[in-house]
Amino acid sequence: MNLYGEAGYGAALIPADEGMMPAGLVSDVEAPALAESAPELEAHGYPVWIAYGDVPPVAAEDVFAPLAAYSADQPRQRDGQIDPKRVVLQIVDLIKSRHLARGRIGIEISFVSRPVMTCPQPAPRCHLGRCHTAARRTTRCQVAAEADPLRRGTQLAESAIESVTAALRSGMTAGEIAHRYRLAVFEHAAGRGDVLSARVTLRVGPHVLSPVSSGSYALQAGDLVFLDCGVEVSGYWADMGRCVVFGRATAAQRAAQKQIYAALRAGFDAATALMQVGTPLADVFRAGLDAVHAAGMTSYVRGNLGHGIGLARAPELPIVSAEETLALARGHVVSVEFPYYVHGIGAFQIEDTFYMGPNGTEVFNRLSRDLVEI
C-alpha cells in the first residue's frame, strides 16, 4: 500500500485463535486495494484528507451523478490532517468486535509512532505489552509474490550501476554520480509505474569519513567508487552494493585495494556458501568474519554482515549477527554485505541478495563480484 508516503497509519490485528479472521486498518483511500490484495484480512478504513472517486465508464455529460452516488457513503467532511486518536479508537473497536477487550494484546513497538503512543488509553481492561520477539517470528518471511519486486529492484539497481560506472569521467563529482544513478534507474524502468524511488549511498575517493566523499569530491584516477543502492518497486526496497576502481591506480593504491578486497571477498564467499534454509544466521556471521580474519585482516570488526529486506527503507529483521537466534527459513530475503571504510584508501562494498525460495536459494544479483577497474 503506497499511495502516499504519508497517507496515514496502518495496523493489523492478528488473533491468536486461528479460527478468528485477522483485520487490517488503513486509510479509506487504500482500504479497497487492501481488501482486493489480501482477502484473508477483514479490511477497514478511516478517513483521510484525500478526495477520490470510483465510477464505471459513463457518458461525459453524466459524470457528476455517478460520482455523487459513489460518494454517498463517504464522509461529508474531511479533516485537514489525520487524527491519531480517531485511528486508535478504531483499532480498539476492532479489538472489541473480536471480544478481545479483556485479553492480552502484544504490540510491535518499533512500528508505533509517538502520536499514537501518547493517545489516551481507551481500553484500560486490555493488557498491552511489547511483542518484539513474537513479531520477528511472524513477519520475517516473504510470500513468493513479494520476491518479485525485490528481484526487479535488484536488477534495476545493477543496470543503473553499469550505466553509471561506464560513464565515469575524471573530474565528475560524487554528487553528480549519485544523480546519474537515480536518473539511470528510471531510464531502465522504461516507464513502468511500479518504480517509486531510488536510493544510493555513495563514497568516492580516499576521504571516506568526510561528507565531501558523497558530494563535492572530484573523481581522480585510482579512486574507489562505493555504491550501496536501493530501488523501491511497488513499495518493496531492494538493497545491493558494489565498488569499482576508476582509472589506473598507482602500484601502491592497487596493492592496498586488492589486498583489502581479497580479504572481504573471502569473507563474503564463506558466508554466502551457508545461505541455505536451516542454517543459523549466527553461523553465517561467524563464518564470514572468521574468513576475513584468516585472510590476514584481523582489524575488520563489524556488528552484522547483512539483514532482511522488504517493505522498509532501512534494514529489516532478521540480522546476520552473532546474537541472531533465527535460522534461515523458506521465504527469507536477506542481503549479505561486507562494507569497509578505510580513510586514505577508499570505501569497499560487496553486497548481494539471497532469497530462500520454493526451489532453493536464489541469488538476485548478476554483477561480477570481482574488484573491477573502469
mmCIF file of N, CA and C in Angstrom, residues 97-146:
data_model
loop_
_atom_site.group_PDB
_atom_site.id
_atom_site.type_symbol
_atom_site.label_atom_id
_atom_site.label_comp_id
_atom_site.label_asym_id
_atom_site.label_seq_id
_atom_site.Cartn_x
_atom_site.Cartn_y
_atom_site.Cartn_z
ATOM 1 N N SER A 97 -14.656 -5.903 18.800
ATOM 2 C CA SER A 97 -15.524 -6.693 17.918
ATOM 3 C C SER A 97 -15.136 -8.157 17.908
ATOM 4 N N ARG A 98 -13.920 -8.441 18.287
ATOM 5 C CA ARG A 98 -13.445 -9.824 18.369
ATOM 6 C C ARG A 98 -13.415 -10.333 19.806
ATOM 7 N N HIS A 99 -14.068 -9.581 20.697
ATOM 8 C CA HIS A 99 -14.202 -9.975 22.110
ATOM 9 C C HIS A 99 -12.834 -10.184 22.757
ATOM 10 N N LEU A 100 -11.903 -9.288 22.410
ATOM 11 C CA LEU A 100 -10.549 -9.384 22.966
ATOM 12 C C LEU A 100 -10.236 -8.241 23.937
ATOM 13 N N ALA A 101 -11.273 -7.495 24.316
ATOM 14 C CA ALA A 101 -11.038 -6.299 25.130
ATOM 15 C C ALA A 101 -10.483 -6.620 26.506
ATOM 16 N N ARG A 102 -10.655 -7.848 26.961
ATOM 17 C CA ARG A 102 -10.091 -8.242 28.263
ATOM 18 C C ARG A 102 -8.864 -9.133 28.070
ATOM 19 N N GLY A 103 -8.396 -9.207 26.853
ATOM 20 C CA GLY A 103 -7.292 -10.108 26.560
ATOM 21 C C GLY A 103 -5.931 -9.454 26.693
ATOM 22 N N ARG A 104 -4.939 -10.182 26.264
ATOM 23 C CA ARG A 104 -3.556 -9.705 26.277
ATOM 24 C C ARG A 104 -3.184 -9.342 24.843
ATOM 25 N N ILE A 105 -2.869 -8.083 24.623
ATOM 26 C CA ILE A 105 -2.584 -7.567 23.285
ATOM 27 C C ILE A 105 -1.094 -7.250 23.183
ATOM 28 N N GLY A 106 -0.414 -7.911 22.265
ATOM 29 C CA GLY A 106 1.002 -7.633 22.039
ATOM 30 C C GLY A 106 1.170 -6.606 20.934
ATOM 31 N N ILE A 107 2.061 -5.655 21.127
ATOM 32 C CA ILE A 107 2.287 -4.582 20.162
ATOM 33 C C ILE A 107 3.726 -4.632 19.682
ATOM 34 N N GLU A 108 3.908 -4.574 18.349
ATOM 35 C CA GLU A 108 5.252 -4.424 17.796
ATOM 36 C C GLU A 108 5.625 -2.952 17.940
ATOM 37 N N ILE A 109 6.339 -2.642 19.013
ATOM 38 C CA ILE A 109 6.542 -1.267 19.430
ATOM 39 C C ILE A 109 7.360 -0.454 18.435
ATOM 40 N N SER A 110 8.236 -1.096 17.668
ATOM 41 C CA SER A 110 9.088 -0.345 16.758
ATOM 42 C C SER A 110 8.303 0.249 15.593
ATOM 43 N N PHE A 111 7.063 -0.216 15.378
ATOM 44 C CA PHE A 111 6.253 0.300 14.285
ATOM 45 C C PHE A 111 5.259 1.364 14.744
ATOM 46 N N VAL A 112 5.248 1.694 16.025
ATOM 47 C CA VAL A 112 4.239 2.599 16.560
ATOM 48 C C VAL A 112 4.835 3.995 16.736
ATOM 49 N N SER A 113 4.187 4.994 16.146
ATOM 50 C CA SER A 113 4.699 6.363 16.214
ATOM 51 C C SER A 113 4.362 6.995 17.557
ATOM 52 N N ARG A 114 5.077 8.046 17.871
ATOM 53 C CA ARG A 114 4.846 8.750 19.135
ATOM 54 C C ARG A 114 3.426 9.320 19.244
ATOM 55 N N PRO A 115 2.857 9.943 18.177
ATOM 56 C CA PRO A 115 1.481 10.446 18.309
ATOM 57 C C PRO A 115 0.484 9.374 18.707
ATOM 58 N N VAL A 116 0.677 8.155 18.202
ATOM 59 C CA VAL A 116 -0.232 7.074 18.562
ATOM 60 C C VAL A 116 0.010 6.628 20.002
ATOM 61 N N MET A 117 1.271 6.497 20.392
ATOM 62 C CA MET A 117 1.591 6.026 21.744
ATOM 63 C C MET A 117 1.123 6.992 22.814
ATOM 64 N N THR A 118 1.054 8.283 22.498
ATOM 65 C CA THR A 118 0.678 9.283 23.502
ATOM 66 C C THR A 118 -0.821 9.546 23.536
ATOM 67 N N CYS A 119 -1.595 8.836 22.710
ATOM 68 C CA CYS A 119 -3.049 8.980 22.787
ATOM 69 C C CYS A 119 -3.550 8.448 24.130
ATOM 70 N N PRO A 120 -4.634 9.029 24.669
ATOM 71 C CA PRO A 120 -5.189 8.495 25.919
ATOM 72 C C PRO A 120 -5.539 7.024 25.775
ATOM 73 N N GLN A 121 -5.305 6.266 26.844
ATOM 74 C CA GLN A 121 -5.570 4.823 26.812
ATOM 75 C C GLN A 121 -7.077 4.592 26.773
ATOM 76 N N PRO A 122 -7.619 4.103 25.656
ATOM 77 C CA PRO A 122 -9.067 3.976 25.524
ATOM 78 C C PRO A 122 -9.624 2.638 26.000
ATOM 79 N N ALA A 123 -8.778 1.668 26.248
ATOM 80 C CA ALA A 123 -9.266 0.340 26.635
ATOM 81 C C ALA A 123 -8.460 -0.176 27.822
ATOM 82 N N PRO A 124 -8.702 0.390 29.028
ATOM 83 C CA PRO A 124 -7.866 0.055 30.183
ATOM 84 C C PRO A 124 -7.926 -1.418 30.583
ATOM 85 N N ARG A 125 -8.950 -2.141 30.136
ATOM 86 C CA ARG A 125 -9.043 -3.544 30.531
ATOM 87 C C ARG A 125 -8.098 -4.432 29.725
ATOM 88 N N CYS A 126 -7.614 -3.927 28.587
ATOM 89 C CA CYS A 126 -6.647 -4.690 27.799
ATOM 90 C C CYS A 126 -5.290 -4.648 28.479
ATOM 91 N N HIS A 127 -4.601 -5.757 28.449
ATOM 92 C CA HIS A 127 -3.209 -5.764 28.902
ATOM 93 C C HIS A 127 -2.330 -5.608 27.672
ATOM 94 N N LEU A 128 -1.688 -4.439 27.552
ATOM 95 C CA LEU A 128 -0.856 -4.147 26.392
ATOM 96 C C LEU A 128 0.601 -4.426 26.731
ATOM 97 N N GLY A 129 1.301 -5.081 25.837
ATOM 98 C CA GLY A 129 2.713 -5.371 26.065
ATOM 99 C C GLY A 129 3.473 -5.439 24.761
ATOM 100 N N ARG A 130 4.789 -5.385 24.853
ATOM 101 C CA ARG A 130 5.623 -5.465 23.663
ATOM 102 C C ARG A 130 5.727 -6.926 23.200
ATOM 103 N N CYS A 131 5.761 -7.091 21.886
ATOM 104 C CA CYS A 131 5.887 -8.458 21.351
ATOM 105 C C CYS A 131 6.966 -8.492 20.290
ATOM 106 N N HIS A 132 8.096 -7.840 20.581
ATOM 107 C CA HIS A 132 9.171 -7.739 19.593
ATOM 108 C C HIS A 132 9.611 -9.120 19.114
ATOM 109 N N THR A 133 9.824 -10.041 20.046
ATOM 110 C CA THR A 133 10.308 -11.365 19.664
ATOM 111 C C THR A 133 9.269 -12.110 18.848
ATOM 112 N N ALA A 134 8.010 -12.029 19.268
ATOM 113 C CA ALA A 134 6.955 -12.727 18.527
ATOM 114 C C ALA A 134 6.814 -12.162 17.130
ATOM 115 N N ALA A 135 6.887 -10.846 17.006
ATOM 116 C CA ALA A 135 6.729 -10.220 15.693
ATOM 117 C C ALA A 135 7.852 -10.639 14.761
ATOM 118 N N ARG A 136 9.042 -10.794 15.286
ATOM 119 C CA ARG A 136 10.162 -11.248 14.454
ATOM 120 C C ARG A 136 9.815 -12.559 13.771
ATOM 121 N N ARG A 137 9.138 -13.421 14.507
ATOM 122 C CA ARG A 137 8.924 -14.775 14.006
ATOM 123 C C ARG A 137 7.694 -14.875 13.110
ATOM 124 N N THR A 138 6.865 -13.827 13.060
ATOM 125 C CA THR A 138 5.671 -13.898 12.228
ATOM 126 C C THR A 138 5.740 -12.997 11.014
ATOM 127 N N THR A 139 6.691 -12.069 10.951
ATOM 128 C CA THR A 139 6.714 -11.122 9.831
ATOM 129 C C THR A 139 8.003 -11.223 9.035
ATOM 130 N N ARG A 140 8.838 -12.183 9.300
ATOM 131 C CA ARG A 140 10.175 -12.180 8.728
ATOM 132 C C ARG A 140 10.244 -12.780 7.339
ATOM 133 N N CYS A 141 9.233 -13.516 6.869
ATOM 134 C CA CYS A 141 9.302 -14.218 5.592
ATOM 135 C C CYS A 141 8.393 -13.570 4.563
ATOM 136 N N GLN A 142 8.856 -13.546 3.316
ATOM 137 C CA GLN A 142 8.064 -13.029 2.215
ATOM 138 C C GLN A 142 7.305 -14.178 1.558
ATOM 139 N N VAL A 143 6.121 -13.867 1.041
ATOM 140 C CA VAL A 143 5.462 -14.835 0.167
ATOM 141 C C VAL A 143 6.077 -14.683 -1.219
ATOM 142 N N ALA A 144 5.848 -15.664 -2.071
ATOM 143 C CA ALA A 144 6.542 -15.694 -3.361
ATOM 144 C C ALA A 144 6.305 -14.431 -4.178
ATOM 145 N N ALA A 145 5.080 -13.903 -4.151
ATOM 146 C CA ALA A 145 4.783 -12.703 -4.950
ATOM 147 C C ALA A 145 5.579 -11.504 -4.484
ATOM 148 N N GLU A 146 5.948 -11.459 -3.204
ATOM 149 C CA GLU A 146 6.705 -10.329 -2.688
ATOM 150 C C GLU A 146 8.159 -10.364 -3.135
#
